[in-house]
């Protein structure tokens, strides 16, 4: 009921009477008042006027199940939100829910993680109050070999969501970092549970730097946040809802062909490495090449100094800019 009341308040530009809310949800006036009181305590500015009702004046950067669900405009992606003020890792919670067959598209969101995980076994620092840590649970009926491509689908959706909410043009550093002005603002970690030829579930987690003003010394030179780029705060819940809307659209395009052919052009238009020289870091082998874009399975096509075209696979290889991170 809380999410629905919030949604009604947000959609209405005038007062909504207490009576209307009681009738709509078949509850007492006291029950409605309690929800309004909770919302006020969470930071919403709600005006209550006798004989008129309630009106939402302002909603701050609240993250809660009710706030996120009230903004969600999707059929299945993120329509069911599991929210934590503090958790080990949203990827871990999504995997556990996948083992228990929670619905497709369930979204796990946290304000803080105490065991946030990055790619290649790294730690993802996850302090409270300024970031998005979220993971979506999926049951794609595709070969496990194709699942890594879903990471690129999420990268597109994050870039689209950021554009929609803030107007900011971001880029993708192959395969799945989102960057602005050469600095990373989002990382994505996909994990899956599989049989030899069958996926039990896939979880895709995204960590997005939204309202940070600064970063720890070790990542200060390579990280940025949306606030640092835009000079103003961004409402995290709105961004989550926008990313889920894009993700649902992009995922449905992906599953039709079970590859990125329907998204390849869009991805390449966002690719920061496109038509640039990159340093390819293969285990035990490092070389410079010219990046030509991704193919329909998400490999990066590069042209080596000898003129040979190679398709590089993200699992084993990463790329850097010749002079730095991008
Ligand atoms: C990277 O190393 O670039 C990937 C970082 C992924 C971080 C996100 S935050 C939400 C989800 N939960 C985790 O523990 N990791 C991912």
Coordinates of C-alpha atoms and ligand atoms in Angstrom, one line a residue:
X1 CA 0.0 0.0 0.0
X2 CA 2.9 2.4 0.8
X3 CA 4.3 2.2 -2.7
X4 CA 0.8 2.7 -4.2
X5 CA 0.1 5.8 -2.0
X6 CA 3.5 7.2 -2.9
X7 CA 2.8 6.6 -6.6
X8 CA -0.6 8.4 -6.3
X9 CA 1.0 11.3 -4.5
X10 CA 3.7 11.6 -7.2
X11 CA 1.3 11.4 -10.1
X12 CA -1.1 13.9 -8.7
X13 CA -0.4 17.6 -8.9
X14 CA -3.2 18.5 -6.5
X15 CA -4.4 17.2 -3.1
X16 CA -5.6 13.6 -2.6
X17 CA -8.2 13.3 0.1
X18 CA -7.7 10.9 3.0
X19 CA -11.2 9.6 2.2
X20 CA -10.2 8.7 -1.4
X21 CA -7.2 6.8 -0.1
X22 CA -9.3 5.0 2.5
X23 CA -11.8 3.9 -0.2
X24 CA -9.1 2.9 -2.7
X25 CA -7.2 0.7 -0.3
X26 CA -10.1 -0.4 1.9
X27 CA -8.4 0.7 5.0
X28 CA -9.1 3.1 8.0
X29 CA -8.2 6.8 8.1
X30 CA -5.7 5.8 10.9
X31 CA -4.0 3.3 8.6
X32 CA -3.6 6.0 5.9
X33 CA -2.3 8.5 8.4
X34 CA 0.3 6.0 9.6
X35 CA 1.6 5.5 6.1
X36 CA 1.8 9.3 5.6
X37 CA 3.6 9.7 8.9
X38 CA 6.1 7.0 8.0
X39 CA 6.8 8.7 4.6
X40 CA 7.4 12.0 6.4
X41 CA 9.8 10.3 8.7
X42 CA 11.7 9.0 5.7
X43 CA 12.2 12.5 4.5
X44 CA 9.2 13.2 2.1
X45 CA 7.7 16.6 2.4
X46 CA 4.0 16.0 2.5
X47 CA 1.5 18.8 3.1
X48 CA -1.7 17.9 4.9
X49 CA -4.6 20.4 4.6
X50 CA -7.9 19.9 6.4
X51 CA -10.8 19.3 4.0
X52 CA -8.4 19.0 1.0
X53 CA -6.1 16.1 1.8
X54 CA -2.4 15.3 1.2
X55 CA 0.0 16.7 -1.4
X56 CA 3.6 15.8 -2.0
X57 CA 5.8 18.8 -2.1
X58 CA 9.3 17.2 -2.4
X59 CA 10.9 13.8 -2.3
X60 CA 14.5 13.7 -1.4
X61 CA 17.1 11.0 -2.4
X62 CA 15.2 8.3 -0.6
X63 CA 16.1 4.7 -1.2
X64 CA 13.4 2.2 -0.1
X65 CA 11.4 -0.6 -1.5
X66 CA 8.3 1.7 -1.6
X67 CA 10.1 4.6 -3.3
X68 CA 11.7 2.4 -5.9
X69 CA 8.6 0.4 -6.7
X70 CA 6.5 3.6 -6.9
X71 CA 8.7 4.8 -9.7
X72 CA 9.0 1.6 -11.6
X73 CA 7.4 1.5 -15.1
X74 CA 8.2 -2.0 -16.3
X75 CA 6.4 -5.3 -16.9
X76 CA 8.9 -7.6 -15.0
X77 CA 12.3 -6.0 -14.6
X78 CA 12.6 -4.6 -11.1
X79 CA 8.8 -4.8 -10.5
X80 CA 9.6 -6.8 -7.3
X81 CA 12.3 -5.0 -5.2
X82 CA 14.1 -6.5 -2.2
X83 CA 15.8 -3.6 -0.4
X84 CA 18.4 -3.6 2.3
X85 CA 19.9 -0.7 4.3
X86 CA 23.0 -2.9 4.7
X87 CA 23.9 -6.3 3.2
X88 CA 27.0 -8.4 2.4
X89 CA 26.5 -8.2 -1.4
X90 CA 23.4 -7.8 -3.5
X91 CA 24.8 -10.4 -5.9
X92 CA 25.0 -12.9 -3.1
X93 CA 21.4 -12.2 -2.1
X94 CA 20.2 -12.5 -5.7
X95 CA 22.1 -15.8 -6.1
X96 CA 20.4 -17.2 -3.0
X97 CA 17.0 -16.1 -4.3
X98 CA 17.8 -17.7 -7.6
X99 CA 18.5 -21.0 -5.8
X100 CA 15.0 -20.6 -4.2
X101 CA 13.4 -19.8 -7.6
X102 CA 12.4 -16.1 -6.8
X103 CA 10.6 -14.5 -9.8
X104 CA 12.5 -13.4 -12.9
X105 CA 13.5 -9.7 -12.7
X106 CA 13.5 -9.5 -8.9
X107 CA 15.8 -6.6 -8.1
X108 CA 18.1 -6.5 -5.0
X109 CA 19.1 -3.0 -3.9
X110 CA 21.2 -1.9 -1.0
X111 CA 22.3 1.4 0.4
X112 CA 25.5 -0.2 1.7
X113 CA 27.4 -3.4 1.2
X114 CA 29.9 -4.8 3.6
X115 CA 31.3 -7.4 1.2
X116 CA 30.8 -5.8 -2.2
X117 CA 32.5 -7.7 -5.0
X118 CA 34.2 -6.4 -8.1
X119 CA 35.4 -8.3 -11.2
X120 CA 38.5 -10.6 -11.0
X121 CA 38.1 -11.1 -7.2
X122 CA 38.5 -7.5 -6.4
X123 CA 36.6 -5.7 -3.5
X124 CA 34.0 -3.1 -4.5
X125 CA 34.1 -0.4 -1.8
X126 CA 30.4 0.1 -0.9
X127 CA 29.8 2.9 1.7
X128 CA 26.3 4.1 2.5
X129 CA 24.3 7.1 1.3
X130 CA 25.6 7.9 -2.1
X131 CA 25.8 4.9 -4.5
X132 CA 23.6 2.4 -6.1
X133 CA 24.3 -1.2 -5.5
X134 CA 21.8 -3.4 -7.3
X135 CA 21.5 -6.9 -8.8
X136 CA 18.8 -8.3 -11.1
X137 CA 17.9 -12.0 -11.1
X138 CA 17.3 -13.7 -14.5
X139 CA 16.5 -17.2 -15.9
X140 CA 17.5 -16.9 -19.5
X141 CA 16.9 -19.9 -21.6
X142 CA 20.2 -19.7 -23.5
X143 CA 23.5 -21.5 -23.6
X144 CA 25.7 -20.7 -20.6
X145 CA 28.4 -19.7 -23.1
X146 CA 26.2 -16.7 -24.2
X147 CA 25.5 -15.4 -20.6
X148 CA 28.5 -13.1 -20.5
X149 CA 26.9 -11.0 -23.2
X150 CA 24.2 -10.0 -20.7
X151 CA 26.8 -7.9 -19.0
X152 CA 27.0 -5.8 -22.1
X153 CA 23.2 -5.5 -22.2
X154 CA 23.3 -4.1 -18.7
X155 CA 26.0 -1.7 -19.6
X156 CA 23.8 -0.3 -22.4
X157 CA 20.9 0.0 -20.0
X158 CA 22.9 1.8 -17.4
X159 CA 24.1 4.3 -20.0
X160 CA 20.6 4.8 -21.3
X161 CA 19.1 5.2 -17.8
X162 CA 21.7 7.9 -16.9
X163 CA 21.0 9.7 -20.1
X164 CA 17.2 9.6 -19.5
X165 CA 17.4 10.9 -15.9
X166 CA 20.3 13.4 -16.1
X167 CA 20.8 14.1 -19.8
X168 CA 24.5 13.1 -19.4
X169 CA 26.2 11.2 -22.2
X170 CA 28.3 8.4 -20.8
X171 CA 30.5 5.9 -22.7
X172 CA 31.2 2.2 -22.3
X173 CA 34.7 1.0 -21.8
X174 CA 34.7 -2.5 -23.2
X175 CA 33.3 -4.7 -22.0
X176 CA 31.2 -3.2 -19.3
X177 CA 32.6 -0.2 -17.4
X178 CA 30.6 3.1 -17.7
X179 CA 32.9 6.1 -18.0
X180 CA 32.5 9.9 -18.2
X181 CA 35.4 12.1 -19.1
X182 CA 37.8 9.1 -18.9
X183 CA 36.7 8.1 -15.4
X184 CA 34.7 5.1 -14.2
X185 CA 31.3 5.7 -12.8
X186 CA 29.9 2.2 -12.9
X187 CA 31.1 -1.4 -12.8
X188 CA 29.1 -4.5 -13.6
X189 CA 29.6 -8.0 -12.3
X190 CA 27.7 -11.0 -13.7
X191 CA 27.6 -14.3 -12.0
X192 CA 25.7 -17.5 -12.9
X193 CA 24.7 -20.9 -11.7
X194 CA 24.8 -23.5 -14.5
X195 CA 24.7 -27.1 -15.5
X196 CA 26.9 -28.2 -18.4
X197 CA 24.4 -26.9 -21.0
X198 CA 21.8 -25.2 -19.0
X199 CA 21.5 -22.0 -16.9
X200 CA 19.9 -22.2 -13.5
X201 CA 20.1 -18.5 -13.0
X202 CA 22.2 -15.4 -13.9
X203 CA 22.6 -12.4 -11.6
X204 CA 23.8 -9.1 -13.0
X205 CA 25.0 -6.6 -10.4
X206 CA 25.8 -2.9 -11.0
X207 CA 27.6 -0.5 -8.7
X208 CA 27.0 3.1 -9.8
X209 CA 28.8 6.1 -8.3
X210 CA 25.9 8.6 -8.0
X211 CA 26.3 11.3 -5.3
X212 CA 29.9 10.9 -4.0
X213 CA 32.0 14.1 -3.6
X214 CA 35.3 12.3 -3.4
X215 CA 36.9 8.9 -3.6
X216 CA 39.6 7.0 -1.6
X217 CA 43.2 7.8 -2.7
X218 CA 43.7 4.5 -4.6
X219 CA 40.8 5.2 -7.1
X220 CA 40.7 9.0 -7.0
X221 CA 42.4 9.4 -10.4
X222 CA 40.2 6.9 -12.2
X223 CA 36.8 7.2 -10.5
X224 CA 34.0 9.8 -10.7
X225 CA 30.4 10.2 -9.8
X226 CA 27.4 11.6 -11.5
X227 CA 27.2 14.4 -9.0
X228 CA 30.9 15.3 -9.6
X229 CA 30.2 15.4 -13.4
X230 CA 26.9 17.2 -13.2
X231 CA 27.5 19.5 -10.2
X232 CA 24.2 18.4 -8.6
X233 CA 22.6 15.5 -6.7
X234 CA 20.8 12.7 -8.6
X235 CA 17.9 10.8 -7.1
X236 CA 19.1 7.2 -6.9
X237 CA 15.6 5.6 -7.0
X238 CA 14.7 7.5 -10.2
X239 CA 17.9 6.3 -11.8
X240 CA 17.2 2.7 -10.8
X241 CA 13.7 2.8 -12.3
X242 CA 15.0 4.3 -15.5
X243 CA 17.8 1.7 -15.8
X244 CA 15.3 -1.1 -15.3
X245 CA 13.0 0.3 -18.0
X246 CA 15.9 0.3 -20.5
X247 CA 17.2 -3.1 -19.3
X248 CA 13.7 -4.7 -19.9
X249 CA 13.6 -3.3 -23.4
X250 CA 17.2 -4.3 -24.2
X251 CA 17.0 -7.8 -22.7
X252 CA 13.9 -8.5 -24.8
X253 CA 15.9 -7.5 -27.9
X254 CA 18.8 -9.8 -26.8
X255 CA 16.7 -12.9 -26.1
X256 CA 15.0 -12.7 -29.5
X257 CA 18.3 -13.6 -31.3
X258 CA 20.2 -14.9 -28.3
X259 CA 23.0 -12.5 -29.2
X260 CA 23.8 -8.8 -29.4
X261 CA 23.0 -8.4 -33.1
X262 CA 20.0 -6.2 -32.3
X263 CA 22.1 -4.1 -29.9
X264 CA 25.6 -4.1 -31.5
X265 CA 25.1 -0.8 -33.3
X266 CA 23.8 1.0 -30.2
X267 CA 26.6 -0.5 -28.1
X268 CA 29.3 0.5 -30.6
X269 CA 27.9 4.1 -30.6
X270 CA 28.6 4.2 -26.9
X271 CA 31.9 2.5 -27.0
X272 CA 34.7 4.8 -25.7
X273 CA 37.4 2.6 -27.3
X274 CA 35.8 2.7 -30.8
X275 CA 38.4 3.7 -33.4
X276 CA 41.0 4.2 -30.8
X277 CA 44.3 2.6 -30.1
X278 CA 44.2 0.3 -27.0
X279 CA 46.6 -1.8 -25.1
X280 CA 45.4 -5.5 -25.1
X281 CA 46.3 -7.2 -21.8
X282 CA 46.3 -11.0 -22.4
X283 CA 47.7 -13.2 -19.7
X284 CA 51.4 -13.3 -20.5
X285 CA 51.0 -11.1 -23.6
X286 CA 50.5 -7.4 -24.0
X287 CA 50.2 -5.6 -27.3
X288 CA 48.8 -2.5 -28.9
X289 CA 46.0 -2.6 -31.4
X290 CA 43.3 -0.4 -33.0
X291 CA 39.7 -1.1 -31.7
X292 CA 37.1 -1.5 -34.4
X293 CA 34.0 -2.2 -32.2
X294 CA 32.2 -5.4 -30.9
X295 CA 30.9 -8.2 -33.0
X296 CA 27.4 -9.7 -32.4
X297 CA 28.6 -11.9 -29.6
X298 CA 30.3 -9.0 -27.7
X299 CA 34.0 -9.8 -28.5
X300 CA 36.1 -6.7 -29.3
X301 CA 37.4 -6.6 -32.8
X302 CA 40.9 -5.2 -33.0
X303 CA 43.4 -4.6 -35.8
X304 CA 47.0 -5.4 -34.8
X305 CA 50.1 -3.5 -36.0
X306 CA 50.6 -6.3 -38.5
X307 CA 47.2 -5.6 -40.0
X308 CA 45.6 -8.8 -38.6
X309 CA 42.0 -8.6 -37.3
X310 CA 41.5 -10.4 -34.0
X311 CA 38.3 -11.0 -31.9
X312 CA 39.2 -10.7 -28.2
X313 CA 37.1 -12.3 -25.5
X314 CA 36.5 -10.5 -22.3
X315 CA 36.8 -13.5 -20.0
X316 CA 40.6 -13.6 -20.3
X317 CA 41.5 -10.3 -21.7
X318 CA 41.1 -6.6 -20.7
X319 CA 42.0 -3.4 -22.6
X320 CA 43.4 -0.1 -21.5
X321 CA 43.9 3.1 -23.3
X322 CA 47.4 3.4 -24.6
X323 CA 48.1 6.3 -22.2
X324 CA 45.9 5.4 -19.3
X325 CA 42.6 3.9 -18.1
X326 CA 40.7 4.6 -21.4
Ligands
LIG1 C1 33.7 -4.1 -11.3 O1 34.7 -4.6 -10.8 O2 33.9 -3.2 -12.1 C2 32.4 -4.7 -11.0 C3 31.8 -4.1 -9.8 C4 30.4 -4.6 -9.5 C5 29.8 -4.0 -8.2 C6 28.4 -4.3 -8.0 S1 27.7 -3.4 -6.7 C7 26.2 -4.4 -6.7 C8 26.7 -5.8 -7.0 N1 27.0 -6.5 -5.7 C9 28.3 -6.8 -5.6 O3 28.9 -7.3 -4.7 N2 29.0 -6.4 -6.8 C10 28.0 -5.8 -7.7

